[in-house]
Coordinates of C-alpha atoms in Angstrom, one line a residue:
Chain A
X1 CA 139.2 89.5 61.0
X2 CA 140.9 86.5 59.7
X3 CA 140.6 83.5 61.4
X4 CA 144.0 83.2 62.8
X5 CA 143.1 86.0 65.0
X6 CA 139.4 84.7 65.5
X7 CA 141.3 81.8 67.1
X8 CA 143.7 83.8 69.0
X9 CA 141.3 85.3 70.6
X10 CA 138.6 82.5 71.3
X11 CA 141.7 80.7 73.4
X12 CA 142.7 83.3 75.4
X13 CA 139.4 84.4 76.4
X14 CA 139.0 80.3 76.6
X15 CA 142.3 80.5 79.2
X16 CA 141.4 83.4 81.1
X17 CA 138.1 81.6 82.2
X18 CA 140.1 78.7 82.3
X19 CA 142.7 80.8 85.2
X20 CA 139.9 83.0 86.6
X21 CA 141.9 86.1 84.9
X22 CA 140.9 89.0 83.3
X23 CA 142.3 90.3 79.9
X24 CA 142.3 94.0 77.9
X25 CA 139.6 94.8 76.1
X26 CA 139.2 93.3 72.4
X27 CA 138.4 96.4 71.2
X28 CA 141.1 98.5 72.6
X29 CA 143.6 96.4 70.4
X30 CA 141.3 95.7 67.6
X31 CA 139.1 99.0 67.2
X32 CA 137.6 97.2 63.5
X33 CA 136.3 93.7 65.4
X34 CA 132.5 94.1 63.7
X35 CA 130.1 91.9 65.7
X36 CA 130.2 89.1 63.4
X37 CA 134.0 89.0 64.5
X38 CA 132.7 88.6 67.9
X39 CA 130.2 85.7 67.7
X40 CA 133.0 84.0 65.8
X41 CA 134.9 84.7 68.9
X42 CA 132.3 83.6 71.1
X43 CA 132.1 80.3 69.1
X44 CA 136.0 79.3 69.3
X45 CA 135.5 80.0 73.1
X46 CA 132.9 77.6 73.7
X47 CA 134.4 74.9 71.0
X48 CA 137.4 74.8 73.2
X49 CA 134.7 74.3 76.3
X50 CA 133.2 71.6 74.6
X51 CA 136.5 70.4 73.9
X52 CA 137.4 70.3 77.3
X53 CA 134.2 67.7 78.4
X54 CA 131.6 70.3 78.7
X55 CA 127.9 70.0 76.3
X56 CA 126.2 72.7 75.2
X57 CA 122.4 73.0 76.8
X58 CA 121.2 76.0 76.3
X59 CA 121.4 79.6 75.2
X60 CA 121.2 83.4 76.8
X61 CA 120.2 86.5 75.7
X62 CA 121.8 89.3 77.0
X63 CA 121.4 93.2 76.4
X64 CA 117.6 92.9 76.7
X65 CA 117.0 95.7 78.4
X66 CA 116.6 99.6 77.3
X67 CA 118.8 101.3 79.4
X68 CA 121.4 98.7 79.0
X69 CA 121.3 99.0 74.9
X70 CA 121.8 102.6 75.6
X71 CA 124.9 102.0 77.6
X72 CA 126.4 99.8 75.0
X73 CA 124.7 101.9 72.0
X74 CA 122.9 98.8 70.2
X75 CA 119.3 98.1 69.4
X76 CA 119.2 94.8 69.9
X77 CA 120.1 92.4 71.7
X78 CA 122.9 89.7 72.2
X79 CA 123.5 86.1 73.5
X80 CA 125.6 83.1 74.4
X81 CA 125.9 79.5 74.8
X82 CA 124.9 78.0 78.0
X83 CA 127.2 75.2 78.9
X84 CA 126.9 71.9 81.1
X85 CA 129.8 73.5 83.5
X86 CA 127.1 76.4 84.1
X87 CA 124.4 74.4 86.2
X88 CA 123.5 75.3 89.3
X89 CA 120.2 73.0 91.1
X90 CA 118.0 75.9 93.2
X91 CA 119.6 74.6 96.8
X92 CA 123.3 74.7 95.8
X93 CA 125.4 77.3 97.2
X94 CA 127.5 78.8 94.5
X95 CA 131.2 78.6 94.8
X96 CA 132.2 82.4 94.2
X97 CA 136.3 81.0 94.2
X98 CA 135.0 79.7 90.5
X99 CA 134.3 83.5 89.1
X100 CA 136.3 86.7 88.9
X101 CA 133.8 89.7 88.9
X102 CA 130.4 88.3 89.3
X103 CA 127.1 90.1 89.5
X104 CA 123.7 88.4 89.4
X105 CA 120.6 89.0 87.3
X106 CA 116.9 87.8 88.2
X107 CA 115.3 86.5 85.3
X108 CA 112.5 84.2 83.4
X109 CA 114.1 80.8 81.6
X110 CA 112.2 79.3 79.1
X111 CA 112.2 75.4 78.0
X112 CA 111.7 74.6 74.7
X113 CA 109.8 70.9 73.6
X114 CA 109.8 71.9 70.0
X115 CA 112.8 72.9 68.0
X116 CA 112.2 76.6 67.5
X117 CA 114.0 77.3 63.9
X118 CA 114.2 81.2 62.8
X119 CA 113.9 82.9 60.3
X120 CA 110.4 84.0 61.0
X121 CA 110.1 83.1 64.2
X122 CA 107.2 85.2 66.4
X123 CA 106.3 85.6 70.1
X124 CA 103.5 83.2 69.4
X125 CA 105.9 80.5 68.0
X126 CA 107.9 80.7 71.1
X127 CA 104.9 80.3 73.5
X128 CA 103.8 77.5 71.3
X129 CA 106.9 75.8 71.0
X130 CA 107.6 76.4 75.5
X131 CA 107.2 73.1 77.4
X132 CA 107.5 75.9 80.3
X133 CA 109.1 78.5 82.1
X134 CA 110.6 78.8 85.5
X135 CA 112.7 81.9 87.6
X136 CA 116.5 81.6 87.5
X137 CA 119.1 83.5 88.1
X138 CA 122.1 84.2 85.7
X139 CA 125.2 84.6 87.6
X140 CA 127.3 86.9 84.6
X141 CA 131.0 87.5 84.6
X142 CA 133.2 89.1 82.5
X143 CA 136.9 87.8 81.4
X144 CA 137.5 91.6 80.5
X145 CA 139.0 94.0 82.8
X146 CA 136.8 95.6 85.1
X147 CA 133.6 95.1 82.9
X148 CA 135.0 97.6 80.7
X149 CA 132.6 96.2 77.7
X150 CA 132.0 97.6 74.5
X151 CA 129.4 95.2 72.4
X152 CA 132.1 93.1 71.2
X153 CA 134.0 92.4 74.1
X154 CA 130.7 91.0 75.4
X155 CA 129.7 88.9 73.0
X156 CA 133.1 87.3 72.0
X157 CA 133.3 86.7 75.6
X158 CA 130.2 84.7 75.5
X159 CA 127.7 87.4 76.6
X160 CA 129.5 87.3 80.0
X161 CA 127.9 84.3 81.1
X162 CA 128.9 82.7 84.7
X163 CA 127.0 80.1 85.7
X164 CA 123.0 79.8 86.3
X165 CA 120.3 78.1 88.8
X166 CA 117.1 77.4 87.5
X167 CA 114.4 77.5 90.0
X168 CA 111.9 74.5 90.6
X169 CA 108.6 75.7 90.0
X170 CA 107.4 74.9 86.6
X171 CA 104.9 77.4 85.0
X172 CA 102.9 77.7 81.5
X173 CA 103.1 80.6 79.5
X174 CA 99.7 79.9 78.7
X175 CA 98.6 80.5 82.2
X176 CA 101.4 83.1 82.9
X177 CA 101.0 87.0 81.9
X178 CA 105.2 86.8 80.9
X179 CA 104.8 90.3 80.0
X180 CA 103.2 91.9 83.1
X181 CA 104.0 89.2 85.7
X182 CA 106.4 91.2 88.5
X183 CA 109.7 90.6 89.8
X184 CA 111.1 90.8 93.2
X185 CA 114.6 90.4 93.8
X186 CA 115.4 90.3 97.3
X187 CA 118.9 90.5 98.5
X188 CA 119.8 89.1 102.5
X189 CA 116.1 89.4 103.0
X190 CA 115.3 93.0 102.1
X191 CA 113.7 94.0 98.7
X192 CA 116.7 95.3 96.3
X193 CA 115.0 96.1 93.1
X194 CA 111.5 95.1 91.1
X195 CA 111.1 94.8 87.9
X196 CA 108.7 93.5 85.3
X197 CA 108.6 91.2 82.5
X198 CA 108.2 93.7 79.5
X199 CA 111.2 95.2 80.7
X200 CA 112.8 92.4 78.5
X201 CA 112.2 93.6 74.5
X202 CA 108.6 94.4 75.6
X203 CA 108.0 90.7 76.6
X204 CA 110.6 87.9 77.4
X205 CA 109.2 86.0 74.4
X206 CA 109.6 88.5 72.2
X207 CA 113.4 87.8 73.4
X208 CA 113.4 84.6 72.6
X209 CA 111.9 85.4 69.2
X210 CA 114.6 87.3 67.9
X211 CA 117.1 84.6 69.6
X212 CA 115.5 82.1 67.2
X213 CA 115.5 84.6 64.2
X214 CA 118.9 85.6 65.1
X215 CA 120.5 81.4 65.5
X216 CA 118.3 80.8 62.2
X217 CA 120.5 83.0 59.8
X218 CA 123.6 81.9 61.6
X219 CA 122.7 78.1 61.6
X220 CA 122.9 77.4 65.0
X221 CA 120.7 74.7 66.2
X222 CA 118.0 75.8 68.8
X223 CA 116.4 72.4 70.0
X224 CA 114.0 71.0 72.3
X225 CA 114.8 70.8 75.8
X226 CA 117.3 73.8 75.8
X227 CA 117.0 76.0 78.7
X228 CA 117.0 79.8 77.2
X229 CA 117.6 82.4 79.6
X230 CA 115.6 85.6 78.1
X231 CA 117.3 88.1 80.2
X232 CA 117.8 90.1 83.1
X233 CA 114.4 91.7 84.5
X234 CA 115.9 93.2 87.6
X235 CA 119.2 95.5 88.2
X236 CA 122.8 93.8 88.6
X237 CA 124.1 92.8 92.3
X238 CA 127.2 92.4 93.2
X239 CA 127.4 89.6 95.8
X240 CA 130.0 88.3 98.0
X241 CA 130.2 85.7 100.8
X242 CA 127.1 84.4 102.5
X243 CA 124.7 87.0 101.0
X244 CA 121.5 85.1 99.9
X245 CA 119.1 86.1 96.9
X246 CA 115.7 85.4 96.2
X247 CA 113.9 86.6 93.0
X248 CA 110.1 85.9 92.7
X249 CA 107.9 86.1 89.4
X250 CA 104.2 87.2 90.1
X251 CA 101.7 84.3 89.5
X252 CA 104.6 81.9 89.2
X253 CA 107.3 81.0 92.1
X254 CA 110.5 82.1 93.8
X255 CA 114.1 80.6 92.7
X256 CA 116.6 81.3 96.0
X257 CA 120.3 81.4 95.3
X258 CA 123.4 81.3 98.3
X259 CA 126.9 82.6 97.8
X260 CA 130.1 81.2 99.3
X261 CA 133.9 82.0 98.8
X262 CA 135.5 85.1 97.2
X263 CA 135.9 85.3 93.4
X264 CA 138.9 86.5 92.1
X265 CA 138.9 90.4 92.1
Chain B
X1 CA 114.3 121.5 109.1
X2 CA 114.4 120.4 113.0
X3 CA 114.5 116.5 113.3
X4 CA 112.5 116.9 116.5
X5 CA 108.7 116.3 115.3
X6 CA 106.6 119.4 117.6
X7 CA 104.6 121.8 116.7
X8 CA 106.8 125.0 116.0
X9 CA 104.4 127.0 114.5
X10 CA 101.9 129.7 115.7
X11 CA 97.9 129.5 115.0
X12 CA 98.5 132.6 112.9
X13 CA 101.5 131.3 110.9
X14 CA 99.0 127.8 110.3
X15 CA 96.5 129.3 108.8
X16 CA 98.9 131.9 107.0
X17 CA 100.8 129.0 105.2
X18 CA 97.5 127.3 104.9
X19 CA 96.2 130.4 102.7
X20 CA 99.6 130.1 100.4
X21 CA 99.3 126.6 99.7
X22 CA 95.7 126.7 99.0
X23 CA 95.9 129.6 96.4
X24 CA 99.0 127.7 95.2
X25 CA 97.1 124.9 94.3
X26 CA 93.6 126.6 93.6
X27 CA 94.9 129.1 91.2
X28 CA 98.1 126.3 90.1
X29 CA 101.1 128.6 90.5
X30 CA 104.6 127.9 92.1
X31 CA 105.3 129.1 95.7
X32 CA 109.0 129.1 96.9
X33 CA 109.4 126.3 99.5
X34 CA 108.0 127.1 103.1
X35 CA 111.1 126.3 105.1
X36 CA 112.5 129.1 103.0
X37 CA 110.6 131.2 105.1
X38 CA 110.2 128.8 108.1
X39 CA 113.5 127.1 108.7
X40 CA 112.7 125.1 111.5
X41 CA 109.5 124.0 110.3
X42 CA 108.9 120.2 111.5
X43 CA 106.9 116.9 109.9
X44 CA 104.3 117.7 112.7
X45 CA 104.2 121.7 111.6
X46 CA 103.3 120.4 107.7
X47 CA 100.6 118.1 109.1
X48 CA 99.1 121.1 111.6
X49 CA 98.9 122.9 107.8
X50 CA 97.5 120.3 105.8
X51 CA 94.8 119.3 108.1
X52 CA 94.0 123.4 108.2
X53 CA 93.7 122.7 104.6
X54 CA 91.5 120.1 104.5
X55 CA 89.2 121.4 107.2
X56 CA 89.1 124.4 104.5
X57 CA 88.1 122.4 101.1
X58 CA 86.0 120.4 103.4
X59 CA 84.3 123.6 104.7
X60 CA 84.1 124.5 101.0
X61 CA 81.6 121.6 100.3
X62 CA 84.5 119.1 99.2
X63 CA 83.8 116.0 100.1
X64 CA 86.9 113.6 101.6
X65 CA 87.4 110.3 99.6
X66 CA 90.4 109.3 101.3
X67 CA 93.9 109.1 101.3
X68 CA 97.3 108.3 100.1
X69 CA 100.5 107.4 101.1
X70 CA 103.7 109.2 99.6
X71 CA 107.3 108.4 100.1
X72 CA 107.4 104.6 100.1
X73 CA 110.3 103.9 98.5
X74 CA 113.9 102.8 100.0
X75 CA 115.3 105.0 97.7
X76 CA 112.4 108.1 98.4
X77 CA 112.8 107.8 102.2
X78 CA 116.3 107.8 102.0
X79 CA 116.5 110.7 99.8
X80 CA 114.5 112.6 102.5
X81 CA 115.8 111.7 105.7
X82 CA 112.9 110.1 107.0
X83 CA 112.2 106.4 107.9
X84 CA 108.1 106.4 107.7
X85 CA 105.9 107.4 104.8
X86 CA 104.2 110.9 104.2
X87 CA 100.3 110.8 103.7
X88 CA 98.1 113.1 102.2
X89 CA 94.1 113.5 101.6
X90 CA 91.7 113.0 98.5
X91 CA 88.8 114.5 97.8
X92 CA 86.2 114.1 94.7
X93 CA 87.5 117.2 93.4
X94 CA 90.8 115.6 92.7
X95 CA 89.0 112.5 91.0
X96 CA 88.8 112.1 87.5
X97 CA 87.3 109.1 85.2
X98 CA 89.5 106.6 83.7
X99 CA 90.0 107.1 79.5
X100 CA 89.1 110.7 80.6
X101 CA 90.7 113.9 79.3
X102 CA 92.5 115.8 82.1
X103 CA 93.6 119.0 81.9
X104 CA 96.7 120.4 82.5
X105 CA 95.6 124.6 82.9
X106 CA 94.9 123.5 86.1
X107 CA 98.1 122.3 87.2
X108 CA 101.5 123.3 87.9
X109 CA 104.2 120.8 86.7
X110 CA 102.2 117.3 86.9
X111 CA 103.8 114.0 87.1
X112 CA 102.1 110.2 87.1
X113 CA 102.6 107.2 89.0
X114 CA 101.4 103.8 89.1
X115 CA 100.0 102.2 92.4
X116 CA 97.8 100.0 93.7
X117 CA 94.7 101.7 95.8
X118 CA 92.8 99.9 98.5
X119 CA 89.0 100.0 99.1
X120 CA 88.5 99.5 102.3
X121 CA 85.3 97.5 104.1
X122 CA 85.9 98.2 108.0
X123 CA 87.4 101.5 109.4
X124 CA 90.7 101.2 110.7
X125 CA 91.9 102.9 113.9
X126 CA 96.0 102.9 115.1
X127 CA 98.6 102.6 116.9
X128 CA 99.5 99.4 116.1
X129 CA 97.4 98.9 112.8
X130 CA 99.4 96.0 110.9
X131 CA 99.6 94.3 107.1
X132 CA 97.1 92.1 108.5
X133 CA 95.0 94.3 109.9
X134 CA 95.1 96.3 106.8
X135 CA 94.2 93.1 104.5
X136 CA 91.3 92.0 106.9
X137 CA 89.9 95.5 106.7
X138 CA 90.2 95.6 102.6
X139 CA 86.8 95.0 100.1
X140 CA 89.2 95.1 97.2
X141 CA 92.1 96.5 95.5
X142 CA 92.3 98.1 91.8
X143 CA 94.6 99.9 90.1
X144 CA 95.1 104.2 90.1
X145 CA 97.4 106.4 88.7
X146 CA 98.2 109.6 91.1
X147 CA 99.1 112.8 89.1
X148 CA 101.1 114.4 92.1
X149 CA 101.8 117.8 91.2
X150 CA 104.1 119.9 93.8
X151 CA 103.2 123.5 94.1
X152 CA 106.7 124.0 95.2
X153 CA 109.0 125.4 92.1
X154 CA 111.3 122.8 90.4
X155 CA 109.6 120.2 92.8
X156 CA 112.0 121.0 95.2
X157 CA 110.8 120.5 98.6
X158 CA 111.8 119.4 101.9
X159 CA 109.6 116.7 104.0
X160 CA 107.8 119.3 106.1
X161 CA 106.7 121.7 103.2
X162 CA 105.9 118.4 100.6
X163 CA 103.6 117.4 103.5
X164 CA 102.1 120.9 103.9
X165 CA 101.1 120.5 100.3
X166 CA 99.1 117.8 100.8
X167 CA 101.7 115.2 99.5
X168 CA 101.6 116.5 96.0
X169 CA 98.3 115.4 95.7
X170 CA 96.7 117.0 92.7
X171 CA 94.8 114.4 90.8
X172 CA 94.1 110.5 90.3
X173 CA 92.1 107.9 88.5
X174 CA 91.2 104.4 89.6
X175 CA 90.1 101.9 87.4
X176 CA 91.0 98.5 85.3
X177 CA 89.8 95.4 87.3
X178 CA 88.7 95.3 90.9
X179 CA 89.6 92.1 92.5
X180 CA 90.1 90.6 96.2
X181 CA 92.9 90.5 98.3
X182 CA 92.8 86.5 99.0
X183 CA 93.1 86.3 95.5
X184 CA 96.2 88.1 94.4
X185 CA 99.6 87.9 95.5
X186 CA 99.7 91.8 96.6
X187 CA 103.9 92.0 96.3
X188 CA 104.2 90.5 93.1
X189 CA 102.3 92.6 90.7
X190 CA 104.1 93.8 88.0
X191 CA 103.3 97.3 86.5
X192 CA 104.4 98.5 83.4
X193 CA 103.7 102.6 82.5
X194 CA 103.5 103.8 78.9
X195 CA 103.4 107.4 77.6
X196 CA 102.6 108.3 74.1
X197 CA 103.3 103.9 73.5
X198 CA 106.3 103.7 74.7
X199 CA 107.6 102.4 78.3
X200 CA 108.6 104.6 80.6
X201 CA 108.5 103.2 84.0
X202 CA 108.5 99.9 85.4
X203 CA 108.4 97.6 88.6
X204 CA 106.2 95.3 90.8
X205 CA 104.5 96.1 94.0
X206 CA 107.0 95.1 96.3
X207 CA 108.9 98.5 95.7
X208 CA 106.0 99.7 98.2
X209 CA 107.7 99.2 101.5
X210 CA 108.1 95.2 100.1
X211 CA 104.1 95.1 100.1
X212 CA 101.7 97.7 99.4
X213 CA 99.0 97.1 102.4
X214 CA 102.4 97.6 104.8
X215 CA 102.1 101.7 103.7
X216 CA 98.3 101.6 104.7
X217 CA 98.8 100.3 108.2
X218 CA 101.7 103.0 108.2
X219 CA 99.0 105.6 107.0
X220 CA 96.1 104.3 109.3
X221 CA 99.1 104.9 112.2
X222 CA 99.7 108.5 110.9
X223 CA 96.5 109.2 111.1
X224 CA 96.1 107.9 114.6
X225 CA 99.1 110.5 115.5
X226 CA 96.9 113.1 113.8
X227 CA 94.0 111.8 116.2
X228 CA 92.2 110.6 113.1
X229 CA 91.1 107.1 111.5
X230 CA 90.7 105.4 108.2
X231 CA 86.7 104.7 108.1
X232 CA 84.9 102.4 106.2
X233 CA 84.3 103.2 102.1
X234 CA 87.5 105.0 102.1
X235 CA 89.9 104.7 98.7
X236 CA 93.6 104.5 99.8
X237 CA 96.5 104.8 97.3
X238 CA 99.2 102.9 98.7
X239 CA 102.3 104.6 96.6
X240 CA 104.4 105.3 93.7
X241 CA 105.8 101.3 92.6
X242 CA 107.2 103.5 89.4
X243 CA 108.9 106.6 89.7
X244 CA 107.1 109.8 88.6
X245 CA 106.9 110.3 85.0
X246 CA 106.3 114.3 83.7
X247 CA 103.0 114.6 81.6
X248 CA 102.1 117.5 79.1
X249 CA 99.3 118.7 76.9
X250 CA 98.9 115.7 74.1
X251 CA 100.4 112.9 76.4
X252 CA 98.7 109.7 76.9
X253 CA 99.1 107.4 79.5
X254 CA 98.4 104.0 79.7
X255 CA 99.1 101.9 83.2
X256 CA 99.1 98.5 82.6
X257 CA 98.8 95.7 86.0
X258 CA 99.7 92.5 86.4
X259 CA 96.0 91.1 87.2
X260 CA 94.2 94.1 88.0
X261 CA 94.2 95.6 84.4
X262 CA 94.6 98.9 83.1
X263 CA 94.2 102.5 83.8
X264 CA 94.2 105.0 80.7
X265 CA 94.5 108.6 80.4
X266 CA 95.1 111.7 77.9
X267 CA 96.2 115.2 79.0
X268 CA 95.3 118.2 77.8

């Protein structure tokens, strides 16, 4: 794909989050986009973010889990750029008049105090290189019509990242079974799903791994303090106004989320 | 099935439908379901006909180990109508070591689950029996895998037959790491379920009625209803937190517990 339409693309998925809008798939008009198209995408998106006052802190890794890879027939999985304009504090209520379609995801961050710099990268590298890790939740949305998503569409459209809350209790891997600790995502007070961390690529650090590997050969910088969301452990939830979530990861702590407004579809 | 929870059934038809579920699961064959034949069979009907068969393999020389709760999931109870678990009874014939080889000749179409059994230090009598009654009453927790195994063909059932069976009981292995309940956080345990190396199932404890010790006060209050109690020494399996995985001949199965470690198996 030239870079004309590389551009073309970035912006209007750039003004459709900009307008709280939806747009056609990308790969209904362009059935050749290769994946590489799409991160190229994904990077004129978030230059015209940064463009627009916002700093990049972080990253996401989406596609994580089995059954979704199936869905979306890949064998691996994808991620985005977390942006300043993303940050929720655990506390905040989150303003659902500034999505379109969201859902939210329960999941394990990770902060790094090392640079973590791939290729090569293993799961021990990334525990090594954690200052720690703490609950979140990712609040995804997609700029695409009705989260009609083929690989592509996701990933030019920044993994369908919304916005994210980090919660506040600090925990070290080292102390932390990541792979086996649970997770309890409770929705309005009743438990909606559970899940685990090896649901995540057999171990959220193994995630995080192939995140480094993956930024390496592209040349993205992956640096200390970066927040990395390693991706979703529980099943997606719609939410609307006034519902309240709470995920907790065994052995570590609970991050609690509240909704308000009505997001635009 | 009636939704009205009295006894329906005879003495004679008991002890008849006692005798089918019993060979059924003696001699591991596939019976149609019994409301097939019994349409307005009720929850209180299957219990009548699983106590007749316990009183039978106890009669036999089996010796009762305990008991297990079935159905504990939103998603399970909502799927059969019901709003309270099943239970069901164990016996040291159903017991089998953990890293053991377990035959399958023996049984019809098994499944595994993963849940988190309860050893319990003080007997425990209902109505009214509570999480916190439940945890006070508790020496320790470890981890088991159930190998439920209806005797009803296709594992199609109804509530009031799956209870007449026994709960699918068939088979199950304790193991990995014993620990106390002070020292855990009971809803948070994540389990993980691997056949042949490869995940299968996965969840944390909370999927068991949003904490595992809330389906044994539920059991200890069935069994009050049933005029019995949960005594001392008794090993309680608290439910599926992972949905039921089909095993065959060559399969191995590996259960792995957030803190309580692991539980292994092969089948053959």
């Amino acid at each position: 794909m030239n870079e004309e339409k590389i551009r073309q693309y970035g912006d209007e998925l750039f003004d459709a989050w900009r307008e709280r809008r939806t747009v056609a798939p990308l790969l209904e008009r362009e059935p050749d986009i290769t994946l590489d198209d799409a991160y190229r995408i994904q990077l004129r998106f978030i230059e015209r973010r940064v463009q627009a006052g916002e700093k990049i802190v972080g990253k996401k890794i989406g596609v994580t889990s089995k059954p979704v890879q199936d869905f979306l027939g890949v064998f691996q999985p994808d991620f985005g750029q977390l942006t300043s304009g993303m940050v929720y504090q655990e506390g905040d209520v989150i303003d659902l008049g500034t999505l379109i379609q969201p859902k939210a995801e329960a999941e394990l961050a990770f902060v790094l105090k090392h640079d973590l710099k791939g290729p090569g990268v293993t799961a021990m590298d990334v525990i090594r290189a954690t200052d720690y890790v703490v609950p979140c939740f990712e609040i995804v949305d997609s700029r695409i019509n009705d989260w009609k998503i083929r690989i592509q569409d996701t990933v030019a459209d920044n993994a369908s990242c919304g916005v994210y809350v980090l919660g506040k209790t600090k925990g070290d891997p080292r102390k932390l079974d990541i792979t086996l600790a649970g997770m309890v995502l409770e929705k309005n007070g009743e438990v909606h799903s559970t899940g685990v961390g090896a649901a995540v690529q057999g171990s959220p650090a193994n995630a995080v791994a192939w995140l480094a590997n993956t930024l390496g050969e592209l040349g993205i910088p992956f640096k200390a303090g970066e927040v990395i969301l390693s991706g979703s452990q529980s099943a997606l939830v719609p939410v609307v106004d006034g519902d309240e979530l709470v995920c907790t990861v065994g052995g570590l702590g609970s991050c609690r989320v509240k909704f308000s407004g009505r997001s635009a579809v | 099935m009636s939704h009205k929870n009295e006894l329906t059934l005879s003495r004679e038809d008991i002890v008849r439908l006692c005798e089918r579920v019993e060979g059924a699961q003696t001699r591991a064959y596939a019976i149609p379901k019994l409301t097939d034949e019994y349409p307005a069979m009720t929850i209180a009907d299957g219990y009548a006909v699983q106590s007749e068969l316990r009183l039978r393999y106890l009669a036999a020389g089996h010796r009762l180990v305990g008991w297990k709760a079935g159905l504990t999931s939103k998603a399970k109870m909502q799927q059969m109508g019901v709003n309270v678990p099943s239970i069901g009874f164990l016996t040291d014939r159903m017991a089998r070591p953990e890293n053991s080889a377990i035959s399958t000749a023996d049984l019809v179409h098994p499944r595994v689950e993963c849940e988190v059994a309860f050893v319990m230090k003080k007997d425990l009598h209902g109505p009214g029996c509570t999480r916190e009654d439940v945890l006070d009453a508790t020496d320790y927790v470890l981890p088991a895998v159930e190998i439920i195994d209806s005797r009803f063909s296709g594992f199609k059932f109804d509530l009031a037959s799956v209870i007449a069976d026994n709960g699918s009981s068939a088979r199950f292995v304790g193991g990995g790491r014993a620990r106390y309940v002070e020292e855990l956080d009971l809803r948070t345990l994540g389990v993980v379920m691997e056949k042949n190396g490869e995940m299968v199932a996965m969840g944390a404890s909370a999927a068991v009625l949003g904490h595992p010790a809330e389906a044994i006060a539920m059991l200890v209050n069935i069994l009050a209803d049933m005029g019995e109690h949960l005594p001392a020494g008794s090993f309680v399996m608290s439910g599926g937190i992972t949905e039921a995985i089909p095993v065959k001949p060559g399969d191995s199965v590996i259960a792995r517990f957030q803190e309580l470690g692991s539980v292994s198996m092969r089948f053959v």
